[in-house]
XYZ file of N, CA and C in Angstrom:
687
model
N 0.846 -1.187 0.000
C 0.000 0.000 0.000
C 0.887 1.244 0.000
N 0.649 2.159 -0.913
C 1.506 3.336 -0.999
C 0.900 4.557 -0.341
N -0.378 4.484 0.029
C -1.004 5.633 0.671
C -2.147 5.155 1.551
N -2.257 5.725 2.749
C -3.359 5.352 3.616
C -3.638 6.444 4.620
N -4.819 6.382 5.224
C -5.249 7.333 6.240
C -5.273 6.652 7.595
N -4.923 7.400 8.623
C -5.083 6.953 9.999
C -5.797 8.062 10.746
N -7.007 7.783 11.233
C -7.829 8.807 11.868
C -8.099 8.434 13.317
N -7.824 9.374 14.234
C -8.107 9.180 15.657
C -9.103 10.238 16.096
N -10.133 9.830 16.844
C -11.125 10.800 17.283
C -11.153 10.908 18.800
N -12.063 11.765 19.301
C -12.092 12.084 20.728
C -12.567 10.909 21.575
N -13.205 9.908 20.947
C -13.652 8.732 21.681
C -12.551 7.677 21.759
N -11.390 7.986 21.178
C -10.283 7.043 21.237
C -10.260 6.040 20.108
N -11.200 6.163 19.175
C -11.252 5.231 18.053
C -10.200 5.591 17.012
N -9.580 4.569 16.441
C -8.606 4.760 15.377
C -8.972 3.853 14.217
N -8.961 4.388 13.015
C -9.275 3.573 11.845
C -8.221 3.797 10.773
N -8.012 2.773 9.956
C -7.013 2.801 8.894
C -7.704 2.459 7.590
N -7.457 3.234 6.539
C -8.107 2.968 5.269
C -7.247 3.458 4.113
N -7.306 2.778 2.956
C -6.529 3.213 1.786
C -7.101 4.497 1.211
N -6.291 5.222 0.453
C -6.737 6.502 -0.081
C -6.538 6.605 -1.588
N -6.389 5.490 -2.291
C -6.123 5.540 -3.717
C -7.194 6.299 -4.492
N -8.452 6.203 -4.070
C -9.542 6.847 -4.805
C -10.045 8.104 -4.123
N -9.243 8.659 -3.205
C -9.716 9.779 -2.406
C -8.788 10.977 -2.512
N -8.259 11.229 -3.706
C -7.273 12.291 -3.848
C -7.816 13.650 -3.438
N -9.078 13.956 -3.774
C -9.642 15.255 -3.409
C -9.677 15.415 -1.898
N -9.830 14.275 -1.199
C -9.925 14.323 0.256
C -8.551 14.471 0.900
N -7.567 13.722 0.380
C -6.281 13.654 1.069
C -5.322 14.759 0.665
N -5.658 15.569 -0.331
C -4.727 16.607 -0.782
C -4.783 17.846 0.099
N -4.990 17.645 1.387
C -4.980 18.735 2.359
C -4.345 18.209 3.625
N -3.810 19.120 4.405
C -3.147 18.732 5.644
C -1.839 19.489 5.786
N -1.278 19.452 6.980
C -0.023 20.138 7.275
C 1.108 19.115 7.233
N 2.173 19.436 6.539
C 3.320 18.531 6.453
C 3.868 18.295 7.856
N 4.224 17.054 8.150
C 4.509 16.635 9.518
C 5.665 17.393 10.165
N 6.631 17.857 9.385
C 7.820 18.503 9.958
C 7.555 19.972 10.284
N 6.627 20.195 11.175
C 6.254 21.544 11.596
C 5.960 21.569 13.083
N 5.942 22.778 13.633
C 5.527 22.997 15.013
C 4.222 23.782 15.004
N 3.431 23.625 16.064
C 2.224 24.419 16.226
C 2.247 25.074 17.594
N 1.587 26.227 17.702
C 1.563 26.976 18.958
C 0.498 26.406 19.884
N 0.865 26.220 21.144
C -0.055 25.732 22.165
C 0.048 26.643 23.384
N -0.876 26.528 24.340
C -0.807 27.378 25.540
C 0.481 27.204 26.343
N 1.183 26.081 26.162
C 2.411 25.832 26.920
C 3.671 26.054 26.089
N 3.514 26.491 24.843
C 4.679 26.734 23.991
C 4.556 26.025 22.654
N 5.628 26.083 21.883
C 5.638 25.412 20.587
C 5.788 23.910 20.774
N 4.980 23.132 20.041
C 5.068 21.679 20.122
C 5.173 21.094 18.729
N 5.918 20.012 18.648
C 6.048 19.292 17.388
C 4.668 18.793 16.964
N 4.315 19.036 15.715
C 3.011 18.591 15.219
C 2.829 17.092 15.412
N 3.900 16.337 15.263
C 3.819 14.886 15.400
C 3.422 14.454 16.805
N 3.619 15.332 17.792
C 3.327 14.978 19.185
C 1.917 15.385 19.628
N 1.206 16.126 18.803
C -0.145 16.567 19.181
C -1.095 15.376 19.209
N -1.882 15.285 20.293
C -2.838 14.197 20.462
C -4.255 14.752 20.569
N -5.230 13.904 20.296
C -6.623 14.284 20.495
C -6.821 14.688 21.959
N -7.468 15.831 22.187
C -7.669 16.345 23.531
C -6.699 17.439 23.901
N -5.575 17.555 23.178
C -4.620 18.633 23.431
C -5.205 19.971 22.988
N -4.727 21.053 23.585
C -5.165 22.385 23.200
C -4.122 23.044 22.293
N -4.619 23.720 21.268
C -3.777 24.433 20.304
C -4.266 25.869 20.236
N -3.351 26.820 20.133
C -3.742 28.224 20.043
C -4.247 28.549 18.639
N -5.355 29.295 18.588
C -5.959 29.650 17.314
C -5.871 31.155 17.069
N -6.058 31.541 15.845
C -5.906 32.928 15.430
C -6.965 33.834 16.050
N -8.192 33.359 16.173
C -9.299 34.192 16.635
C -9.950 33.740 17.938
N -9.733 32.490 18.332
C -10.537 31.937 19.429
C -9.726 31.330 20.564
N -8.506 31.828 20.760
C -7.707 31.356 21.880
C -7.366 29.880 21.778
N -7.217 29.245 22.938
C -6.875 27.827 22.969
C -8.119 26.987 22.692
N -7.990 26.047 21.760
C -9.096 25.156 21.412
C -8.613 23.711 21.431
N -9.494 22.825 21.863
C -9.133 21.410 21.991
C -9.244 20.696 20.651
N -8.250 19.889 20.358
C -8.255 19.065 19.141
C -9.238 17.913 19.337
N -10.170 17.775 18.410
C -11.204 16.745 18.518
C -10.913 15.510 17.669
N -10.146 15.691 16.617
C -9.849 14.568 15.728
C -8.547 14.859 14.993
N -7.766 13.823 14.750
C -6.513 13.957 14.007
C -6.485 12.925 12.897
N -6.153 13.384 11.718
C -6.051 12.491 10.567
C -4.627 12.545 10.030
N -3.985 11.387 9.959
C -2.663 11.266 9.357
C -2.814 10.587 7.999
N -2.211 11.146 6.986
C -2.209 10.487 5.681
C -0.776 10.374 5.186
N -0.481 9.237 4.565
C 0.874 8.921 4.138
C 0.845 8.609 2.646
N 1.751 9.213 1.885
C 1.688 9.117 0.433
C 3.063 8.855 -0.167
N 3.193 7.731 -0.854
C 4.414 7.447 -1.576
C 4.403 8.174 -2.903
N 5.574 8.385 -3.493
C 5.661 9.157 -4.736
C 4.853 8.534 -5.855
N 4.708 7.197 -5.859
C 3.939 6.548 -6.933
C 2.463 6.899 -6.858
N 2.022 7.358 -5.673
C 0.616 7.754 -5.514
C 0.247 8.877 -6.468
N 1.200 9.742 -6.797
C 0.910 10.947 -7.567
C 1.062 10.783 -9.076
N 1.572 9.639 -9.522
C 1.931 9.500 -10.934
C 0.747 9.744 -11.872
N -0.438 9.292 -11.473
C -1.616 9.464 -12.328
C -2.456 10.662 -11.908
N -1.999 11.422 -10.917
C -2.770 12.559 -10.411
C -1.863 13.777 -10.239
N -1.325 14.333 -11.330
C -0.416 15.484 -11.195
C -1.059 16.698 -10.535
N -2.383 16.822 -10.624
C -3.057 17.958 -9.983
C -2.997 17.864 -8.467
N -2.632 16.674 -7.948
C -2.570 16.483 -6.507
C -1.138 16.521 -5.970
N -0.176 16.838 -6.815
C 1.193 16.960 -6.328
C 1.272 18.088 -5.290
N 2.075 17.916 -4.265
C 2.243 18.996 -3.285
C 2.988 20.177 -3.893
N 2.977 21.291 -3.167
C 3.610 22.515 -3.632
C 4.875 22.794 -2.834
N 5.904 23.230 -3.530
C 7.108 23.724 -2.876
C 7.004 25.245 -2.829
N 7.072 25.799 -1.626
C 6.925 27.242 -1.425
C 8.261 27.800 -0.949
N 8.966 28.562 -1.788
C 10.260 29.107 -1.382
C 10.116 30.047 -0.182
N 11.174 30.192 0.581
C 11.176 31.101 1.728
C 10.800 32.510 1.286
N 9.860 33.119 1.993
C 9.445 34.488 1.702
C 8.356 34.615 0.671
N 7.961 33.519 0.022
C 6.985 33.610 -1.070
C 5.640 34.139 -0.594
N 5.199 33.696 0.582
C 3.920 34.165 1.131
C 4.119 34.636 2.574
N 5.321 35.133 2.855
C 5.630 35.583 4.200
C 6.238 34.514 5.073
N 6.376 33.292 4.551
C 6.990 32.200 5.305
C 8.485 32.435 5.449
N 9.010 32.163 6.633
C 10.417 32.451 6.913
C 11.363 31.413 6.321
N 10.851 30.200 6.053
C 11.674 29.138 5.496
C 10.888 28.432 4.381
N 11.588 27.673 3.577
C 10.932 26.873 2.543
C 9.966 25.896 3.196
N 8.779 25.759 2.617
C 7.768 24.854 3.163
C 7.125 24.039 2.048
N 6.455 22.979 2.444
C 5.676 22.140 1.537
C 4.205 22.301 1.900
N 3.356 22.518 0.894
C 1.917 22.640 1.120
C 1.171 21.613 0.275
N 0.155 20.999 0.867
C -0.757 20.164 0.094
C -1.634 21.084 -0.753
N -1.983 20.693 -1.984
C -2.676 21.610 -2.892
C -4.023 22.120 -2.407
N -4.765 21.312 -1.653
C -6.081 21.746 -1.178
C -6.045 22.338 0.221
N -4.865 22.470 0.802
C -4.763 23.067 2.128
C -5.073 24.559 2.058
N -5.907 25.031 2.979
C -6.203 26.459 3.067
C -5.208 27.119 4.013
N -4.689 28.259 3.604
C -3.769 29.016 4.441
C -4.249 30.458 4.527
N -3.928 31.110 5.628
C -4.244 32.524 5.778
C -2.966 33.318 5.570
N -3.024 34.322 4.689
C -1.851 35.157 4.459
C -2.232 36.624 4.608
N -1.245 37.407 4.958
C -1.434 38.846 5.118
C -0.984 39.520 3.832
N -1.849 40.359 3.267
C -1.586 40.901 1.941
C -2.064 42.337 1.862
N -1.177 43.242 1.445
C -1.526 44.662 1.380
C -2.631 44.939 0.365
N -2.616 44.209 -0.755
C -3.649 44.402 -1.770
C -5.010 43.999 -1.233
N -5.056 42.945 -0.434
C -6.316 42.513 0.174
C -6.864 43.596 1.090
N -5.981 44.216 1.863
C -6.425 45.283 2.758
C -6.952 46.478 1.976
N -6.291 46.820 0.877
C -6.700 47.975 0.081
C -7.994 47.727 -0.672
N -8.169 46.505 -1.183
C -9.325 46.218 -2.036
C -10.505 45.605 -1.288
N -10.224 44.845 -0.233
C -11.292 44.151 0.488
C -11.493 44.666 1.900
N -10.569 45.524 2.378
C -10.704 46.073 3.711
C -10.221 45.161 4.812
N -9.573 44.052 4.458
C -9.066 43.107 5.444
C -7.704 42.622 4.970
N -6.656 42.819 5.770
C -5.321 42.410 5.325
C -5.117 40.900 5.296
N -6.003 40.158 5.971
C -5.856 38.706 6.016
C -6.844 38.048 5.059
N -6.332 37.140 4.246
C -7.207 36.418 3.329
C -6.886 34.930 3.402
N -7.924 34.109 3.262
C -7.766 32.660 3.266
C -7.802 32.186 1.824
N -6.772 31.449 1.435
C -6.662 31.003 0.046
C -6.329 29.524 0.006
N -6.684 28.914 -1.101
C -6.317 27.521 -1.359
C -4.898 27.504 -1.895
N -4.065 26.638 -1.350
C -2.655 26.607 -1.733
C -2.464 26.473 -3.236
N -3.281 25.664 -3.869
C -3.155 25.432 -5.314
C -3.282 26.730 -6.113
N -4.035 27.692 -5.595
C -4.233 28.955 -6.308
C -3.008 29.860 -6.243
N -1.998 29.454 -5.483
C -0.783 30.253 -5.358
C 0.304 29.812 -6.343
N 0.050 28.758 -7.101
C 1.062 28.254 -8.038
C 1.448 29.350 -9.034
N 2.744 29.525 -9.207
C 3.256 30.545 -10.121
C 3.619 31.842 -9.422
N 3.090 32.054 -8.223
C 3.391 33.277 -7.476
C 4.710 33.100 -6.742
N 5.667 33.988 -6.969
C 6.968 33.941 -6.294
C 7.614 32.550 -6.347
N 7.536 31.931 -7.531
C 8.183 30.634 -7.787
C 7.580 29.461 -7.010
N 6.346 29.579 -6.561
C 5.654 28.441 -5.954
C 5.329 27.449 -7.070
N 5.651 26.174 -6.871
C 5.484 25.192 -7.943
C 5.170 23.809 -7.373
N 4.629 22.950 -8.229
C 4.370 21.572 -7.838
C 5.665 20.768 -7.884
N 5.695 19.704 -7.086
C 6.836 18.793 -7.162
C 6.421 17.432 -6.616
N 7.195 16.401 -6.962
C 6.959 15.059 -6.428
C 7.997 14.786 -5.349
N 7.585 14.522 -4.126
C 8.543 14.271 -3.038
C 9.370 13.012 -3.313
N 10.602 13.042 -2.874
C 11.464 11.868 -3.012
C 11.102 10.787 -2.004
N 10.643 11.213 -0.839
C 10.309 10.263 0.228
C 8.801 10.297 0.505
N 8.366 9.419 1.374
C 6.955 9.373 1.770
C 6.532 10.723 2.344
N 5.404 11.253 1.861
C 4.873 12.515 2.374
C 3.849 12.211 3.465
N 4.046 12.822 4.619
C 3.170 12.601 5.766
C 2.427 13.903 6.061
N 1.107 13.889 5.886
C 0.271 15.053 6.140
C -0.589 14.828 7.373
N -0.837 15.907 8.116
C -1.650 15.833 9.338
C -2.776 16.851 9.249
N -3.990 16.405 9.543
C -5.137 17.312 9.608
C -5.673 17.309 11.041
N -5.620 18.479 11.680
C -6.220 18.642 13.009
C -7.635 19.153 12.820
N -8.581 18.597 13.567
C -9.963 19.062 13.482
C -10.438 19.476 14.870
N -11.273 20.514 14.881
C -11.781 21.096 16.127
C -13.301 21.053 16.125
N -13.908 21.490 17.222
C -15.374 21.532 17.281
C -15.926 22.476 16.220
N -15.222 23.588 15.977
C -15.532 24.499 14.884
C -14.250 24.748 14.094
N -14.402 25.191 12.878
C -13.211 25.459 12.068
C -12.357 26.522 12.739
N -11.045 26.405 12.566
C -10.102 27.317 13.194
C -8.954 27.611 12.234
N -8.213 28.669 12.541
C -6.923 28.927 11.915
C -5.893 28.859 13.026
N -4.845 28.069 12.824
C -3.851 27.871 13.877
C -2.491 28.437 13.450
N -1.647 28.696 14.460
C -0.303 29.208 14.225
C 0.653 28.050 13.983
N 1.306 28.055 12.820
C 2.328 27.065 12.531
C 3.693 27.724 12.528
N 4.727 26.908 12.615
C 6.085 27.441 12.560
C 6.380 27.996 11.177
N 7.471 28.701 11.062
C 7.922 29.303 9.807
C 6.969 30.402 9.335
N 6.289 31.037 10.306
C 5.375 32.154 10.046
C 4.205 31.762 9.142
N 3.567 30.650 9.477
C 2.432 30.176 8.696
C 1.160 30.145 9.545
N 0.035 30.370 8.872
C -1.288 30.251 9.483
C -2.076 29.234 8.679
N -2.466 28.129 9.322
C -3.137 27.028 8.636
C -4.608 26.933 9.045
N -5.465 26.746 8.068
C -6.881 26.509 8.350
C -7.078 25.051 8.732
N -7.936 24.811 9.730
C -8.286 23.457 10.161
C -9.801 23.308 10.153
N -10.269 22.159 9.709
C -11.702 21.904 9.595
C -12.357 21.624 10.943
N -13.694 21.681 10.936
C -14.486 21.223 12.076
C -14.727 19.729 11.930
N -14.916 19.045 13.043
C -15.206 17.618 13.010
C -16.529 17.368 12.304
N -17.559 18.126 12.703
C -18.878 17.971 12.089
C -19.566 19.325 12.141
N -19.419 20.091 11.075
C -19.949 21.450 11.077
C -21.464 21.481 11.264
N -22.153 20.467 10.749
C -23.613 20.463 10.842
C -24.091 20.282 12.270
N -23.236 19.720 13.135
C -23.655 19.476 14.502
C -23.101 20.467 15.497
N -22.502 21.549 15.008
C -21.877 22.517 15.904
C -22.503 23.891 15.736
N -22.621 24.597 16.826
C -23.079 25.975 16.743
C -21.992 26.816 16.088
N -22.302 27.584 15.060
C -21.268 28.366 14.374
C -20.723 29.488 15.237
N -19.436 29.797 15.045
C -18.831 30.950 15.704
C -19.099 32.190 14.869
N -18.788 33.347 15.429
C -18.967 34.588 14.681
C -18.017 34.680 13.499
N -16.867 34.009 13.614
C -15.851 34.075 12.570
C -15.962 32.858 11.669
N -16.040 33.095 10.372
C -16.048 32.023 9.384
C -14.920 32.279 8.402
N -14.239 31.233 8.036
C -13.091 31.366 7.146
C -13.481 30.888 5.752
N -13.948 31.813 4.961
C -14.372 31.491 3.601
C -13.208 31.773 2.657
N -12.681 30.756 1.988
C -11.552 30.993 1.092
C -11.969 31.792 -0.133
N -11.046 32.586 -0.627
C -11.302 33.325 -1.854
C -11.432 32.356 -3.024
N -12.247 32.720 -3.989
C -12.327 31.944 -5.223
C -11.000 32.079 -5.972
N -10.728 31.143 -6.848
C -9.455 31.146 -7.569
C -9.219 32.462 -8.298
N -10.244 32.989 -8.941
C -10.059 34.224 -9.699
C -9.875 35.429 -8.781
N -10.458 35.379 -7.572
C -10.241 36.461 -6.609
C -8.790 36.461 -6.140
N -8.265 35.270 -5.854
C -6.866 35.173 -5.448
C -5.950 35.682 -6.546
N -6.236 35.263 -7.786
C -5.412 35.691 -8.915
C -5.446 37.211 -9.069
N -6.631 37.801 -8.889
C -6.771 39.251 -9.026
C -5.937 39.980 -7.971
N -6.001 39.504 -6.730
C -5.249 40.156 -5.660
C -3.739 40.010 -5.870
N -3.321 38.842 -6.325
C -1.899 38.642 -6.557
C -1.395 39.502 -7.711
N -2.256 39.736 -8.696
C -1.886 40.610 -9.808
C -1.629 42.035 -9.328
N -2.299 42.418 -8.245
C -2.160 43.770 -7.706
C -1.210 43.816 -6.507
N -0.413 42.761 -6.366
C 0.555 42.697 -5.285
C 1.949 42.651 -5.882
N 2.826 43.478 -5.389
C 4.211 43.463 -5.857
C 4.865 42.144 -5.488
N 5.624 41.561 -6.419
C 6.312 40.302 -6.142
C 7.383 40.480 -5.075
N 7.749 41.733 -4.795
C 8.749 41.998 -3.765
C 8.119 42.224 -2.391
N 6.777 42.185 -2.339
C 6.122 42.418 -1.058
C 6.467 41.299 -0.082
N 6.825 41.676 1.104
C 7.103 40.694 2.148
C 6.047 40.841 3.222
N 5.323 39.767 3.485
C 4.289 39.820 4.517
C 4.926 40.117 5.870
N 4.203 40.840 6.687
C 4.714 41.161 8.013
C 4.691 39.927 8.901
N 5.633 39.883 9.839
C 5.683 38.763 10.772
C 4.398 38.725 11.578
N 3.885 37.525 11.809
C 2.672 37.370 12.585
C 2.995 37.484 14.067
N 2.234 38.299 14.784
C 2.478 38.494 16.207
C 1.966 37.317 17.018
N 2.823 36.783 17.874
C 2.461 35.681 18.756
C 2.854 36.069 20.179
N 1.988 35.862 21.166
C 2.301 36.254 22.538
C 3.605 35.655 23.034
N 4.299 36.373 23.898
C 5.618 35.945 24.358
C 5.575 34.647 25.155
N 4.436 34.304 25.761
C 4.407 33.109 26.599
C 4.410 31.824 25.793
N 4.403 31.917 24.469
C 4.384 30.706 23.661
C 5.692 29.937 23.710
N 6.761 30.588 24.079
C 8.046 29.902 24.050
C 8.808 30.132 25.338
N 9.676 29.181 25.653
C 10.447 29.291 26.878
C 11.590 30.286 26.725
N 11.999 30.545 25.493
C 13.102 31.458 25.278
C 12.940 32.166 23.948
N 13.623 33.295 23.805
C 13.584 34.041 22.556
C 14.108 33.197 21.410
N 15.107 32.364 21.689
C 15.698 31.508 20.671
C 14.646 30.579 20.080
N 13.779 30.037 20.940
C 12.737 29.132 20.463
C 11.791 29.849 19.515
N 11.425 31.082 19.853
C 10.509 31.843 19.014
C 11.137 32.156 17.663
N 12.394 32.593 17.680
C 13.070 32.910 16.426
C 13.189 31.667 15.564
N 13.511 30.530 16.185
C 13.655 29.283 15.462
C 12.340 28.880 14.816
N 11.233 29.143 15.503
C 9.928 28.783 14.976
C 9.473 29.742 13.893
N 10.094 30.896 13.773
C 9.761 31.798 12.688
C 8.918 32.978 13.081
N 8.791 33.282 14.383
C 7.974 34.396 14.836
C 8.813 35.363 15.641
N 8.346 36.603 15.715
C 9.039 37.581 16.544
C 8.248 37.784 17.832
N 8.955 38.081 18.899
C 8.313 38.285 20.188
C 7.547 39.601 20.204
N 6.406 39.613 20.871
C 5.640 40.847 21.064
C 5.248 40.925 22.529
N 5.006 42.147 22.985
C 4.625 42.321 24.381
C 3.165 41.938 24.577
């Protein structure tokens, strides 16, 4: 088997299933080699468990309700080039280091054109819609790609290392009371329009993260964020 899903939920259940016919489903998630912000500091994404709390962009600390791990060998992508992951060079979307994004992963980025045209500097976009911007391109990984999807009671945006903001789904949106904040991604043509009106030399501002997230300044710098009071 070259690709499979492993899903753990809040009841402690774990299930394993192949993903050969589920490319639209599995082409989202955060690459495993990342850290996420929690109330006690930065933690390796691989160590996050169901029930742990993660800091969110708008709603403080929220408990993880479900975790989905998906594993993909390079042969998985041979017949599905539209599902190849993206290589994002350092600085392309404000990220401090080179990162890998799944094509259907939603990310929040800070953009001056968005603020000028839409009145909000933060916009949620589908990673695939960023292809071609600042040398963002598809590629086939040499090794097994491990993606992680964290799910909460309601959809959230979480702080990732390397100055990234990742959208996370709700476990069951139909069964949850909606929050005041909804993260509606821009349509592909809206993203393209905003990028056309953005200088390729624009560097997104560092995302502010409270100082208590890390035990030391070195940890914060390593994770890709600057300290704020």
